Coordinates of N, CA and C in Angstrom, one line a residue:
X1 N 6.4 -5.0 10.8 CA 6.4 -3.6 10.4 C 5.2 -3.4 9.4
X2 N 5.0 -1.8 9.1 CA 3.8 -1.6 8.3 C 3.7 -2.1 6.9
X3 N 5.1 -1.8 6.6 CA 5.5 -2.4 5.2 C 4.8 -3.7 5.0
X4 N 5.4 -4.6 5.5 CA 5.0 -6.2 5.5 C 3.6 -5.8 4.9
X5 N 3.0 -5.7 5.5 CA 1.4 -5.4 5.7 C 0.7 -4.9 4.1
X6 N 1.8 -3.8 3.7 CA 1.3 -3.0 2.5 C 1.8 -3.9 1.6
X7 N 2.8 -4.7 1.1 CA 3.3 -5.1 0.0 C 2.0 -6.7 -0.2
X8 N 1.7 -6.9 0.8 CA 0.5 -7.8 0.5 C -0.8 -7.0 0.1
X9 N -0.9 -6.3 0.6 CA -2.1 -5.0 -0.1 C -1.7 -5.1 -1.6
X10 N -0.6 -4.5 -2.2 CA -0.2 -4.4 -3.3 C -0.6 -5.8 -4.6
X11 N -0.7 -6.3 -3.4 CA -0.8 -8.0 -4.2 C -2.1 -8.4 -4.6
X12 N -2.7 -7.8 -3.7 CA -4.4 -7.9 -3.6 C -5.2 -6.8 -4.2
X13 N -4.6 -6.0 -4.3 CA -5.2 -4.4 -4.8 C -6.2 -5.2 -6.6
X14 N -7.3 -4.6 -6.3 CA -8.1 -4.6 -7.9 C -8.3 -3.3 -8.6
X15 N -8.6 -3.1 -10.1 CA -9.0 -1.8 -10.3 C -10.8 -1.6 -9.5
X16 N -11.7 -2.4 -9.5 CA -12.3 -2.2 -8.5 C -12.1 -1.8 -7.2
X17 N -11.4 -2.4 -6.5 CA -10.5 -2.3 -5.2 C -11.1 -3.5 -4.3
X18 N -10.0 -3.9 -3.6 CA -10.1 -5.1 -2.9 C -10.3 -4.5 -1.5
X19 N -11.9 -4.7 -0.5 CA -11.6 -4.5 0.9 C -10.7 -5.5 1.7
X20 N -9.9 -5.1 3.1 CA -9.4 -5.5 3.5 C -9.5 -5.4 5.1
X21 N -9.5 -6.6 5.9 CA -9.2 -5.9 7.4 C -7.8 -6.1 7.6
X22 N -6.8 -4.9 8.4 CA -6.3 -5.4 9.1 C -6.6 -5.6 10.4
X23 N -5.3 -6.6 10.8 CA -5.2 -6.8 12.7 C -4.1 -6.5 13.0
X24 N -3.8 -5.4 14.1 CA -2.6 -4.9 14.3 C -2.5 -6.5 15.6
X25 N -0.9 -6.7 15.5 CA -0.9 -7.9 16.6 C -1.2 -8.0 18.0
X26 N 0.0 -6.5 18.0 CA 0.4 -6.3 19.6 C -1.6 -5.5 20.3
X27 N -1.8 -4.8 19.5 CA -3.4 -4.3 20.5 C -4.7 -5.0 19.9
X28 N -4.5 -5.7 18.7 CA -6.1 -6.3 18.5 C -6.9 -5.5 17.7
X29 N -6.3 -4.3 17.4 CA -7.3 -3.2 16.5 C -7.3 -3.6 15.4
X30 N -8.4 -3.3 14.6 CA -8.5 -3.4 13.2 C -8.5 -2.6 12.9
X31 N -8.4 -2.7 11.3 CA -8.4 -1.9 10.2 C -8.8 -1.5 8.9
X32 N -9.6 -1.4 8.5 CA -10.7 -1.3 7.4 C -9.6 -0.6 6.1
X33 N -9.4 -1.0 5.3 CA -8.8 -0.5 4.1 C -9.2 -1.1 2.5
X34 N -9.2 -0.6 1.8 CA -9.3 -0.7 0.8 C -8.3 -0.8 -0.5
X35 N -8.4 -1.1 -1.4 CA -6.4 -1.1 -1.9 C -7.2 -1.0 -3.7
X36 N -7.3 -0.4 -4.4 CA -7.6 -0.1 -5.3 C -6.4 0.1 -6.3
X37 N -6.2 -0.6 -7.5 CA -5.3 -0.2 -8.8 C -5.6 0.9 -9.9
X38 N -5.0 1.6 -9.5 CA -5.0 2.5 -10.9 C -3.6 2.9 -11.6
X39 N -3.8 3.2 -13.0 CA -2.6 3.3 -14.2 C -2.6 4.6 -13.3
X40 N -1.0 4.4 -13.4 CA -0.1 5.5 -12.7 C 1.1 6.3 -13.8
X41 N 1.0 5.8 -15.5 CA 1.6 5.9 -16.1 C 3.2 5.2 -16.3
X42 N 4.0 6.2 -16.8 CA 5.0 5.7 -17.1 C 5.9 4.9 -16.3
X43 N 5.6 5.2 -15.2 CA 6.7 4.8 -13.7 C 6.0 3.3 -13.6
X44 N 4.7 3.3 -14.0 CA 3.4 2.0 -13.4 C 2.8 2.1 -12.6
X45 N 1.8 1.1 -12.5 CA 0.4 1.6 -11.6 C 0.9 2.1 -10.1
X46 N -0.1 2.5 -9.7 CA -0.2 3.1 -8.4 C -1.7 2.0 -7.6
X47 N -1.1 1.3 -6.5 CA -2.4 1.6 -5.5 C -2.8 2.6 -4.6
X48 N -4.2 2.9 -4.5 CA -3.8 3.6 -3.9 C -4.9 3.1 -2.5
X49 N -4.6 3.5 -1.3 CA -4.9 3.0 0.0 C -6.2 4.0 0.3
X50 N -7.6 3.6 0.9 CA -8.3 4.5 1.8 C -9.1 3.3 2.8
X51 N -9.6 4.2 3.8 CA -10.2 4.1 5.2 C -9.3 4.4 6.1
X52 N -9.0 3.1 6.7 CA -8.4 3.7 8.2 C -7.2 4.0 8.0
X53 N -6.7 3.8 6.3 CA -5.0 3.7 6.8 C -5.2 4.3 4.8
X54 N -5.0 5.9 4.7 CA -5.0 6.4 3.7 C -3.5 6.5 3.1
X55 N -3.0 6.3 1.6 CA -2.0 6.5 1.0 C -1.9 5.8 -0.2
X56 N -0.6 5.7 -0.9 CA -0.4 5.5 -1.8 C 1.1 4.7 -2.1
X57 N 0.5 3.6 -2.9 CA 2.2 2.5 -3.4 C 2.1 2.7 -4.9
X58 N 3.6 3.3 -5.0 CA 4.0 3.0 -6.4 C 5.1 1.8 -6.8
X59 N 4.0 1.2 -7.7 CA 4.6 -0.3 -8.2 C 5.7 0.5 -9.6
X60 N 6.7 -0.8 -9.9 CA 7.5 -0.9 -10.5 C 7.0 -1.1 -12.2
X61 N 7.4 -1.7 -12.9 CA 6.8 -2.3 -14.2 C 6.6 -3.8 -13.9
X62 N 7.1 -4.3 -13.4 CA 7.5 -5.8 -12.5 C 6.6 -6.2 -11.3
X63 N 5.8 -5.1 -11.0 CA 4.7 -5.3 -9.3 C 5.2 -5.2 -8.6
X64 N 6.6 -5.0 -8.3 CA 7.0 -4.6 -7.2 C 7.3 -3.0 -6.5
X65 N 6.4 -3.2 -5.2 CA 6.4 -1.8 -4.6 C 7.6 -1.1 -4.8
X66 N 7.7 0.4 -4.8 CA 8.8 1.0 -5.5 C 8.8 2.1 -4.4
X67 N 7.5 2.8 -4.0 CA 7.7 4.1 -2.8 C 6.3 3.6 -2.1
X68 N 6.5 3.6 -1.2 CA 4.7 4.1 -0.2 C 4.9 5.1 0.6
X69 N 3.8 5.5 0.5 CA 3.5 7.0 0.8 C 2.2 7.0 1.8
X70 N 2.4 7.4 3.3 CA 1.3 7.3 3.6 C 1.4 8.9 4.4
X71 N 0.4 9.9 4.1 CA 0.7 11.3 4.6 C -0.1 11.4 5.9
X72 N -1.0 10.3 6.6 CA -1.6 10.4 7.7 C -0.3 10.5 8.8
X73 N 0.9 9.4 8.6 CA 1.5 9.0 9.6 C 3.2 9.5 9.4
X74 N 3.1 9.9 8.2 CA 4.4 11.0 8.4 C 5.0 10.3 7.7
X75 N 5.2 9.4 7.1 CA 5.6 7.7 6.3 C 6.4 8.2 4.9
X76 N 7.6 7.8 4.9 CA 7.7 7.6 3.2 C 8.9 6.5 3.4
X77 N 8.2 5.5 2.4 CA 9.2 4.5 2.1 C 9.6 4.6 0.8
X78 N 11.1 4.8 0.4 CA 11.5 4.4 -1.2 C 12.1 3.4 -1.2
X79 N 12.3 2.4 -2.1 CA 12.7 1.1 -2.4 C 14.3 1.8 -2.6
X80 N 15.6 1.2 -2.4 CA 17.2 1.2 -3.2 C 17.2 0.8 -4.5
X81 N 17.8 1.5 -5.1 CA 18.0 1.2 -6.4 C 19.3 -0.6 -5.9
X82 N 18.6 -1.1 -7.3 CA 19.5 -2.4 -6.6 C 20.7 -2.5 -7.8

């Protein structure tokens, strides 16, 4: 799934921003993205996603993705409170 994909983004993300390709499996396409860190305040940082696959993950205080948000593809993932 897409997720998989993004919580490794999250891991990689710089305040510069980290380029990235992906490879989708099943068709071979790539994907050009970029994953950039920025203070997102109180909640904690935010990556946020551009090129081929534009959006946004909000991390936890802990790094761990908390919502992604991607508005190209109609996408909202929130994390369960555990």
């Amino acid at each position: 799934q897409l997720q998989a994909l993004l919580l490794l983004l999250a891991d990689q993300a710089t305040t510069s921003g980290t380029k990235v390709t992906a490879v989708y499996p099943r068709t071979g396409q790539r994907a050009n993205i970029t994953a950039r860190r920025v203070e997102g305040g109180p909640r904690g940082p935010v990556v946020e996603l551009t090129g081929d696959l534009t959006g946004r993950l909000q991390l936890d205080a802990n790094g761990r993705v908390d919502r992604m948000d991607l508005p190209q593809s109609g996408i909202v993932v929130t994390r369960l409170p555990s």
